[in-house]
């Protein structure tokens, strides 16, 4: 059973860069066939896909966030990471990492709340 | 961007009743439609993929149907653990979700 776990600071100051890491267990990122994604959920709101990274490093981002998002992958540690620059209060959300099985997200992390505040 | 519109926003039902949730796409998504269940404080859980395929471990009381622009998630007999928020999701140029339907206890 694949498991994902997010980690990173829960509080980020405005204009700084939000950084999160997702650690995958129960399966290898390098096995291929899946895309490793970040999704966020604003408090009390719906879900927004941020982007994905494939194990070879290719990426695809939500156009609305593309200018501020960078995803990276560390296959040796089965981790992938999110960086979101120039954050504002509007970036306060629960951030999930998830495995994208081409069309749908079949495994999710538990989520981590990131608050943007000075 | 393809917009998914879910209705109703809230569905008030009693355990044992049948729940019918709707998801409408602003343009055709074929059968590339998935459904998720989310309970408070938890991550979404995949229920249905490809419009009608139940995910592993999902009980048969959950069923999905539809294609093109109109999709339905049906819970045949509501169990106490089914009261939650349900989201539909599509993939086209990228992946988007509906705004959710809350199934609450009447």
mmCIF file of N, CA and C in Angstrom, chain B residues 3-103:
data_model
loop_
_atom_site.group_PDB
_atom_site.id
_atom_site.type_symbol
_atom_site.label_atom_id
_atom_site.label_comp_id
_atom_site.label_asym_id
_atom_site.label_seq_id
_atom_site.Cartn_x
_atom_site.Cartn_y
_atom_site.Cartn_z
ATOM 1 N N UNK B 3 -14.978 23.644 -16.397
ATOM 2 C CA UNK B 3 -15.562 23.890 -15.075
ATOM 3 C C UNK B 3 -16.547 22.766 -14.755
ATOM 4 N N UNK B 4 -16.425 22.238 -13.554
ATOM 5 C CA UNK B 4 -17.351 21.221 -13.065
ATOM 6 C C UNK B 4 -18.296 21.848 -12.063
ATOM 7 N N UNK B 5 -19.588 21.673 -12.279
ATOM 8 C CA UNK B 5 -20.602 22.228 -11.397
ATOM 9 C C UNK B 5 -21.351 21.082 -10.736
ATOM 10 N N UNK B 6 -21.281 21.046 -9.404
ATOM 11 C CA UNK B 6 -21.950 19.984 -8.656
ATOM 12 C C UNK B 6 -23.261 20.497 -8.063
ATOM 13 N N UNK B 7 -24.242 19.607 -8.042
ATOM 14 C CA UNK B 7 -25.518 19.947 -7.427
ATOM 15 C C UNK B 7 -26.127 18.711 -6.767
ATOM 16 N N UNK B 8 -26.883 18.943 -5.684
ATOM 17 C CA UNK B 8 -27.020 20.226 -5.000
ATOM 18 C C UNK B 8 -25.780 20.519 -4.174
ATOM 19 N N UNK B 9 -25.717 21.705 -3.603
ATOM 20 C CA UNK B 9 -24.587 22.038 -2.736
ATOM 21 C C UNK B 9 -24.647 21.225 -1.444
ATOM 22 N N UNK B 10 -25.859 21.036 -0.960
ATOM 23 C CA UNK B 10 -26.087 20.255 0.259
ATOM 24 C C UNK B 10 -27.262 19.323 0.038
ATOM 25 N N UNK B 11 -27.116 18.117 0.513
ATOM 26 C CA UNK B 11 -28.159 17.097 0.412
ATOM 27 C C UNK B 11 -28.439 16.598 1.826
ATOM 28 N N UNK B 12 -29.655 16.812 2.294
ATOM 29 C CA UNK B 12 -30.030 16.404 3.653
ATOM 30 C C UNK B 12 -30.869 15.141 3.571
ATOM 31 N N UNK B 13 -30.312 14.057 4.081
ATOM 32 C CA UNK B 13 -30.966 12.753 3.982
ATOM 33 C C UNK B 13 -30.797 11.985 5.280
ATOM 34 N N UNK B 14 -31.567 10.933 5.414
ATOM 35 C CA UNK B 14 -31.477 10.073 6.592
ATOM 36 C C UNK B 14 -30.753 8.785 6.237
ATOM 37 N N UNK B 15 -30.113 8.166 7.217
ATOM 38 C CA UNK B 15 -29.509 6.847 6.945
ATOM 39 C C UNK B 15 -30.547 5.897 6.360
ATOM 40 N N UNK B 16 -30.099 5.120 5.374
ATOM 41 C CA UNK B 16 -30.999 4.194 4.704
ATOM 42 C C UNK B 16 -31.592 4.741 3.426
ATOM 43 N N UNK B 17 -31.534 6.062 3.253
ATOM 44 C CA UNK B 17 -32.077 6.670 2.045
ATOM 45 C C UNK B 17 -31.063 6.601 0.900
ATOM 46 N N UNK B 18 -31.546 6.922 -0.268
ATOM 47 C CA UNK B 18 -30.726 6.919 -1.478
ATOM 48 C C UNK B 18 -30.250 8.340 -1.758
ATOM 49 N N UNK B 19 -28.974 8.465 -2.104
ATOM 50 C CA UNK B 19 -28.410 9.777 -2.425
ATOM 51 C C UNK B 19 -28.030 9.820 -3.897
ATOM 52 N N UNK B 20 -28.425 10.908 -4.540
ATOM 53 C CA UNK B 20 -28.081 11.108 -5.948
ATOM 54 C C UNK B 20 -27.392 12.458 -6.100
ATOM 55 N N UNK B 21 -26.125 12.409 -6.493
ATOM 56 C CA UNK B 21 -25.315 13.620 -6.631
ATOM 57 C C UNK B 21 -25.007 13.836 -8.103
ATOM 58 N N UNK B 22 -25.034 15.097 -8.512
ATOM 59 C CA UNK B 22 -24.825 15.428 -9.915
ATOM 60 C C UNK B 22 -23.548 16.230 -10.119
ATOM 61 N N UNK B 23 -22.908 15.997 -11.243
ATOM 62 C CA UNK B 23 -21.717 16.749 -11.650
ATOM 63 C C UNK B 23 -21.853 17.044 -13.137
ATOM 64 N N UNK B 24 -21.822 18.327 -13.479
ATOM 65 C CA UNK B 24 -21.965 18.717 -14.874
ATOM 66 C C UNK B 24 -20.705 19.447 -15.328
ATOM 67 N N UNK B 25 -20.178 19.050 -16.482
ATOM 68 C CA UNK B 25 -18.977 19.668 -17.033
ATOM 69 C C UNK B 25 -19.341 20.716 -18.075
ATOM 70 N N UNK B 26 -18.543 21.768 -18.149
ATOM 71 C CA UNK B 26 -18.819 22.863 -19.087
ATOM 72 C C UNK B 26 -18.566 22.457 -20.545
ATOM 73 N N UNK B 27 -17.830 21.394 -20.739
ATOM 74 C CA UNK B 27 -17.680 20.782 -22.051
ATOM 75 C C UNK B 27 -17.358 19.309 -21.840
ATOM 76 N N UNK B 28 -17.454 18.544 -22.900
ATOM 77 C CA UNK B 28 -17.320 17.101 -22.749
ATOM 78 C C UNK B 28 -15.965 16.693 -22.178
ATOM 79 N N UNK B 29 -16.025 15.757 -21.231
ATOM 80 C CA UNK B 29 -14.810 15.168 -20.662
ATOM 81 C C UNK B 29 -14.766 13.671 -20.953
ATOM 82 N N UNK B 30 -15.616 13.212 -21.886
ATOM 83 C CA UNK B 30 -15.666 11.787 -22.187
ATOM 84 C C UNK B 30 -16.109 11.014 -20.958
ATOM 85 N N UNK B 31 -15.285 10.065 -20.540
ATOM 86 C CA UNK B 31 -15.554 9.344 -19.298
ATOM 87 C C UNK B 31 -14.453 9.592 -18.280
ATOM 88 N N UNK B 32 -13.685 10.676 -18.496
ATOM 89 C CA UNK B 32 -12.578 10.989 -17.593
ATOM 90 C C UNK B 32 -13.076 11.764 -16.382
ATOM 91 N N UNK B 33 -13.875 11.084 -15.578
ATOM 92 C CA UNK B 33 -14.497 11.726 -14.430
ATOM 93 C C UNK B 33 -14.329 10.812 -13.222
ATOM 94 N N UNK B 34 -13.853 11.389 -12.134
ATOM 95 C CA UNK B 34 -13.666 10.640 -10.898
ATOM 96 C C UNK B 34 -14.468 11.289 -9.772
ATOM 97 N N UNK B 35 -14.755 10.498 -8.764
ATOM 98 C CA UNK B 35 -15.462 10.972 -7.570
ATOM 99 C C UNK B 35 -14.641 10.664 -6.330
ATOM 100 N N UNK B 36 -14.677 11.588 -5.370
ATOM 101 C CA UNK B 36 -13.961 11.445 -4.107
ATOM 102 C C UNK B 36 -14.895 11.743 -2.949
ATOM 103 N N UNK B 37 -14.581 11.138 -1.819
ATOM 104 C CA UNK B 37 -15.276 11.413 -0.564
ATOM 105 C C UNK B 37 -14.278 12.056 0.389
ATOM 106 N N UNK B 38 -14.712 13.106 1.068
ATOM 107 C CA UNK B 38 -13.849 13.735 2.060
ATOM 108 C C UNK B 38 -14.601 13.936 3.365
ATOM 109 N N UNK B 39 -14.029 13.442 4.433
ATOM 110 C CA UNK B 39 -14.573 13.656 5.768
ATOM 111 C C UNK B 39 -13.749 14.723 6.465
ATOM 112 N N UNK B 40 -14.328 15.385 7.480
ATOM 113 C CA UNK B 40 -13.616 16.485 8.154
ATOM 114 C C UNK B 40 -12.250 16.058 8.668
ATOM 115 N N UNK B 41 -11.251 16.866 8.358
ATOM 116 C CA UNK B 41 -9.904 16.610 8.832
ATOM 117 C C UNK B 41 -9.168 15.509 8.105
ATOM 118 N N UNK B 42 -9.771 14.986 7.043
ATOM 119 C CA UNK B 42 -9.142 13.904 6.293
ATOM 120 C C UNK B 42 -8.889 14.315 4.842
ATOM 121 N N UNK B 43 -7.993 13.583 4.222
ATOM 122 C CA UNK B 43 -7.762 13.772 2.795
ATOM 123 C C UNK B 43 -8.916 13.162 2.005
ATOM 124 N N UNK B 44 -9.126 13.632 0.799
ATOM 125 C CA UNK B 44 -10.118 12.974 -0.062
ATOM 126 C C UNK B 44 -9.735 11.515 -0.311
ATOM 127 N N UNK B 45 -10.763 10.700 -0.522
ATOM 128 C CA UNK B 45 -10.557 9.287 -0.821
ATOM 129 C C UNK B 45 -11.202 8.995 -2.158
ATOM 130 N N UNK B 46 -10.476 8.347 -3.048
ATOM 131 C CA UNK B 46 -11.014 7.998 -4.359
ATOM 132 C C UNK B 46 -12.122 6.962 -4.221
ATOM 133 N N UNK B 47 -13.273 7.269 -4.825
ATOM 134 C CA UNK B 47 -14.393 6.336 -4.846
ATOM 135 C C UNK B 47 -14.555 5.676 -6.217
ATOM 136 N N UNK B 48 -14.581 6.535 -7.230
ATOM 137 C CA UNK B 48 -14.943 6.118 -8.594
ATOM 138 C C UNK B 48 -13.951 6.742 -9.568
ATOM 139 N N UNK B 49 -13.492 5.965 -10.528
ATOM 140 C CA UNK B 49 -12.692 6.495 -11.626
ATOM 141 C C UNK B 49 -13.363 6.134 -12.946
ATOM 142 N N UNK B 50 -12.954 6.819 -13.997
ATOM 143 C CA UNK B 50 -13.514 6.563 -15.324
ATOM 144 C C UNK B 50 -15.036 6.486 -15.293
ATOM 145 N N UNK B 51 -15.617 7.387 -14.568
ATOM 146 C CA UNK B 51 -17.075 7.597 -14.470
ATOM 147 C C UNK B 51 -17.819 6.517 -13.701
ATOM 148 N N UNK B 52 -17.360 5.262 -13.796
ATOM 149 C CA UNK B 52 -18.180 4.199 -13.200
ATOM 150 C C UNK B 52 -17.389 3.069 -12.552
ATOM 151 N N UNK B 53 -16.067 3.177 -12.512
ATOM 152 C CA UNK B 53 -15.250 2.097 -11.939
ATOM 153 C C UNK B 53 -14.984 2.348 -10.459
ATOM 154 N N UNK B 54 -15.517 1.464 -9.620
ATOM 155 C CA UNK B 54 -15.263 1.605 -8.184
ATOM 156 C C UNK B 54 -13.807 1.343 -7.865
ATOM 157 N N UNK B 55 -13.241 2.178 -7.007
ATOM 158 C CA UNK B 55 -11.861 1.979 -6.574
ATOM 159 C C UNK B 55 -11.784 0.785 -5.621
ATOM 160 N N UNK B 56 -10.584 0.332 -5.410
ATOM 161 C CA UNK B 56 -10.361 -0.823 -4.535
ATOM 162 C C UNK B 56 -10.925 -0.570 -3.143
ATOM 163 N N UNK B 57 -11.720 -1.510 -2.669
ATOM 164 C CA UNK B 57 -12.248 -1.427 -1.313
ATOM 165 C C UNK B 57 -13.500 -0.595 -1.155
ATOM 166 N N UNK B 58 -13.982 -0.002 -2.224
ATOM 167 C CA UNK B 58 -15.196 0.820 -2.143
ATOM 168 C C UNK B 58 -16.421 -0.089 -2.234
ATOM 169 N N UNK B 59 -17.340 0.042 -1.269
ATOM 170 C CA UNK B 59 -18.506 -0.866 -1.264
ATOM 171 C C UNK B 59 -19.436 -0.635 -2.445
ATOM 172 N N UNK B 60 -20.163 -1.659 -2.827
ATOM 173 C CA UNK B 60 -21.004 -1.603 -4.025
ATOM 174 C C UNK B 60 -22.191 -0.657 -3.909
ATOM 175 N N UNK B 61 -22.469 -0.128 -2.728
ATOM 176 C CA UNK B 61 -23.561 0.844 -2.634
ATOM 177 C C UNK B 61 -23.212 2.153 -3.341
ATOM 178 N N UNK B 62 -21.926 2.340 -3.632
ATOM 179 C CA UNK B 62 -21.484 3.508 -4.396
ATOM 180 C C UNK B 62 -21.423 3.134 -5.874
ATOM 181 N N UNK B 63 -22.086 3.940 -6.702
ATOM 182 C CA UNK B 63 -22.009 3.698 -8.133
ATOM 183 C C UNK B 63 -21.955 5.022 -8.880
ATOM 184 N N UNK B 64 -21.275 5.003 -10.013
ATOM 185 C CA UNK B 64 -21.161 6.189 -10.841
ATOM 186 C C UNK B 64 -21.666 5.906 -12.235
ATOM 187 N N UNK B 65 -22.187 6.955 -12.862
ATOM 188 C CA UNK B 65 -22.679 6.805 -14.222
ATOM 189 C C UNK B 65 -22.504 8.121 -14.966
ATOM 190 N N UNK B 66 -22.683 8.042 -16.275
ATOM 191 C CA UNK B 66 -22.630 9.237 -17.101
ATOM 192 C C UNK B 66 -21.467 9.244 -18.069
ATOM 193 N N UNK B 67 -21.511 10.205 -18.974
ATOM 194 C CA UNK B 67 -20.435 10.427 -19.933
ATOM 195 C C UNK B 67 -20.662 11.785 -20.584
ATOM 196 N N UNK B 68 -19.627 12.306 -21.188
ATOM 197 C CA UNK B 68 -19.756 13.605 -21.844
ATOM 198 C C UNK B 68 -19.749 14.747 -20.843
ATOM 199 N N UNK B 69 -20.922 15.293 -20.573
ATOM 200 C CA UNK B 69 -21.000 16.439 -19.661
ATOM 201 C C UNK B 69 -21.811 16.181 -18.396
ATOM 202 N N UNK B 70 -22.543 15.091 -18.337
ATOM 203 C CA UNK B 70 -23.420 14.842 -17.191
ATOM 204 C C UNK B 70 -23.094 13.527 -16.495
ATOM 205 N N UNK B 71 -22.837 13.631 -15.204
ATOM 206 C CA UNK B 71 -22.414 12.487 -14.409
ATOM 207 C C UNK B 71 -23.196 12.437 -13.098
ATOM 208 N N UNK B 72 -23.342 11.232 -12.586
ATOM 209 C CA UNK B 72 -24.073 11.026 -11.343
ATOM 210 C C UNK B 72 -23.330 10.053 -10.449
ATOM 211 N N UNK B 73 -23.269 10.399 -9.171
ATOM 212 C CA UNK B 73 -22.812 9.476 -8.136
ATOM 213 C C UNK B 73 -24.036 9.094 -7.322
ATOM 214 N N UNK B 74 -24.258 7.803 -7.188
ATOM 215 C CA UNK B 74 -25.396 7.317 -6.424
ATOM 216 C C UNK B 74 -24.909 6.491 -5.247
ATOM 217 N N UNK B 75 -25.457 6.789 -4.088
ATOM 218 C CA UNK B 75 -25.231 5.950 -2.905
ATOM 219 C C UNK B 75 -26.572 5.292 -2.633
ATOM 220 N N UNK B 76 -26.641 3.996 -2.839
ATOM 221 C CA UNK B 76 -27.945 3.325 -2.875
ATOM 222 C C UNK B 76 -28.660 3.360 -1.529
ATOM 223 N N UNK B 77 -27.928 3.110 -0.465
ATOM 224 C CA UNK B 77 -28.491 3.108 0.882
ATOM 225 C C UNK B 77 -27.466 3.764 1.809
ATOM 226 N N UNK B 78 -27.776 4.957 2.283
ATOM 227 C CA UNK B 78 -26.797 5.697 3.080
ATOM 228 C C UNK B 78 -26.502 5.018 4.405
ATOM 229 N N UNK B 79 -25.215 4.815 4.653
ATOM 230 C CA UNK B 79 -24.744 4.348 5.953
ATOM 231 C C UNK B 79 -24.266 5.554 6.754
ATOM 232 N N UNK B 80 -24.218 5.440 8.070
ATOM 233 C CA UNK B 80 -23.783 6.593 8.886
ATOM 234 C C UNK B 80 -22.421 7.155 8.468
ATOM 235 N N UNK B 81 -21.518 6.291 8.016
ATOM 236 C CA UNK B 81 -20.178 6.743 7.641
ATOM 237 C C UNK B 81 -20.131 7.431 6.270
ATOM 238 N N UNK B 82 -21.267 7.477 5.561
ATOM 239 C CA UNK B 82 -21.285 8.081 4.222
ATOM 240 C C UNK B 82 -21.546 9.583 4.262
ATOM 241 N N UNK B 83 -21.875 10.120 5.428
ATOM 242 C CA UNK B 83 -22.158 11.546 5.513
ATOM 243 C C UNK B 83 -20.818 12.288 5.469
ATOM 244 N N UNK B 84 -20.644 13.048 4.396
ATOM 245 C CA UNK B 84 -19.342 13.626 4.061
ATOM 246 C C UNK B 84 -19.539 14.595 2.900
ATOM 247 N N UNK B 85 -18.434 15.141 2.415
ATOM 248 C CA UNK B 85 -18.455 15.977 1.218
ATOM 249 C C UNK B 85 -17.921 15.144 0.047
ATOM 250 N N UNK B 86 -18.571 15.277 -1.090
ATOM 251 C CA UNK B 86 -18.192 14.527 -2.279
ATOM 252 C C UNK B 86 -17.782 15.485 -3.390
ATOM 253 N N UNK B 87 -16.668 15.168 -4.034
ATOM 254 C CA UNK B 87 -16.149 15.990 -5.122
ATOM 255 C C UNK B 87 -16.042 15.164 -6.396
ATOM 256 N N UNK B 88 -16.365 15.813 -7.507
ATOM 257 C CA UNK B 88 -16.036 15.209 -8.792
ATOM 258 C C UNK B 88 -14.769 15.876 -9.322
ATOM 259 N N UNK B 89 -14.109 15.201 -10.245
ATOM 260 C CA UNK B 89 -12.814 15.689 -10.770
ATOM 261 C C UNK B 89 -12.664 15.211 -12.204
ATOM 262 N N UNK B 90 -12.132 16.084 -13.050
ATOM 263 C CA UNK B 90 -11.930 15.702 -14.441
ATOM 264 C C UNK B 90 -10.491 15.963 -14.854
ATOM 265 N N UNK B 91 -10.099 15.363 -15.947
ATOM 266 C CA UNK B 91 -8.796 15.679 -16.522
ATOM 267 C C UNK B 91 -9.018 16.091 -17.983
ATOM 268 N N UNK B 92 -8.506 17.225 -18.320
ATOM 269 C CA UNK B 92 -8.522 17.638 -19.722
ATOM 270 C C UNK B 92 -7.139 18.179 -20.002
ATOM 271 N N UNK B 93 -7.029 19.490 -20.100
ATOM 272 C CA UNK B 93 -5.691 20.082 -20.188
ATOM 273 C C UNK B 93 -4.964 19.903 -18.863
ATOM 274 N N UNK B 94 -5.742 20.047 -17.800
ATOM 275 C CA UNK B 94 -5.218 19.758 -16.468
ATOM 276 C C UNK B 94 -6.366 19.268 -15.615
ATOM 277 N N UNK B 95 -6.111 19.112 -14.343
ATOM 278 C CA UNK B 95 -7.072 18.444 -13.468
ATOM 279 C C UNK B 95 -7.820 19.469 -12.636
ATOM 280 N N UNK B 96 -9.143 19.421 -12.675
ATOM 281 C CA UNK B 96 -9.952 20.331 -11.885
ATOM 282 C C UNK B 96 -11.034 19.558 -11.139
ATOM 283 N N UNK B 97 -11.516 20.179 -10.072
ATOM 284 C CA UNK B 97 -12.507 19.577 -9.199
ATOM 285 C C UNK B 97 -13.775 20.426 -9.190
ATOM 286 N N UNK B 98 -14.887 19.765 -8.905
ATOM 287 C CA UNK B 98 -16.105 20.500 -8.623
ATOM 288 C C UNK B 98 -16.019 21.121 -7.236
ATOM 289 N N UNK B 99 -17.023 21.917 -6.908
ATOM 290 C CA UNK B 99 -17.003 22.637 -5.636
ATOM 291 C C UNK B 99 -17.499 21.802 -4.465
ATOM 292 N N UNK B 100 -18.021 20.617 -4.761
ATOM 293 C CA UNK B 100 -18.415 19.695 -3.702
ATOM 294 C C UNK B 100 -19.899 19.682 -3.399
ATOM 295 N N UNK B 101 -20.369 18.535 -2.968
ATOM 296 C CA UNK B 101 -21.724 18.368 -2.431
ATOM 297 C C UNK B 101 -21.589 17.778 -1.038
ATOM 298 N N UNK B 102 -22.188 18.453 -0.080
ATOM 299 C CA UNK B 102 -22.179 17.952 1.286
ATOM 300 C C UNK B 102 -23.414 17.102 1.515
ATOM 301 N N UNK B 103 -23.197 15.866 1.918
ATOM 302 C CA UNK B 103 -24.310 14.988 2.286
ATOM 303 C C UNK B 103 -24.390 15.008 3.807
#
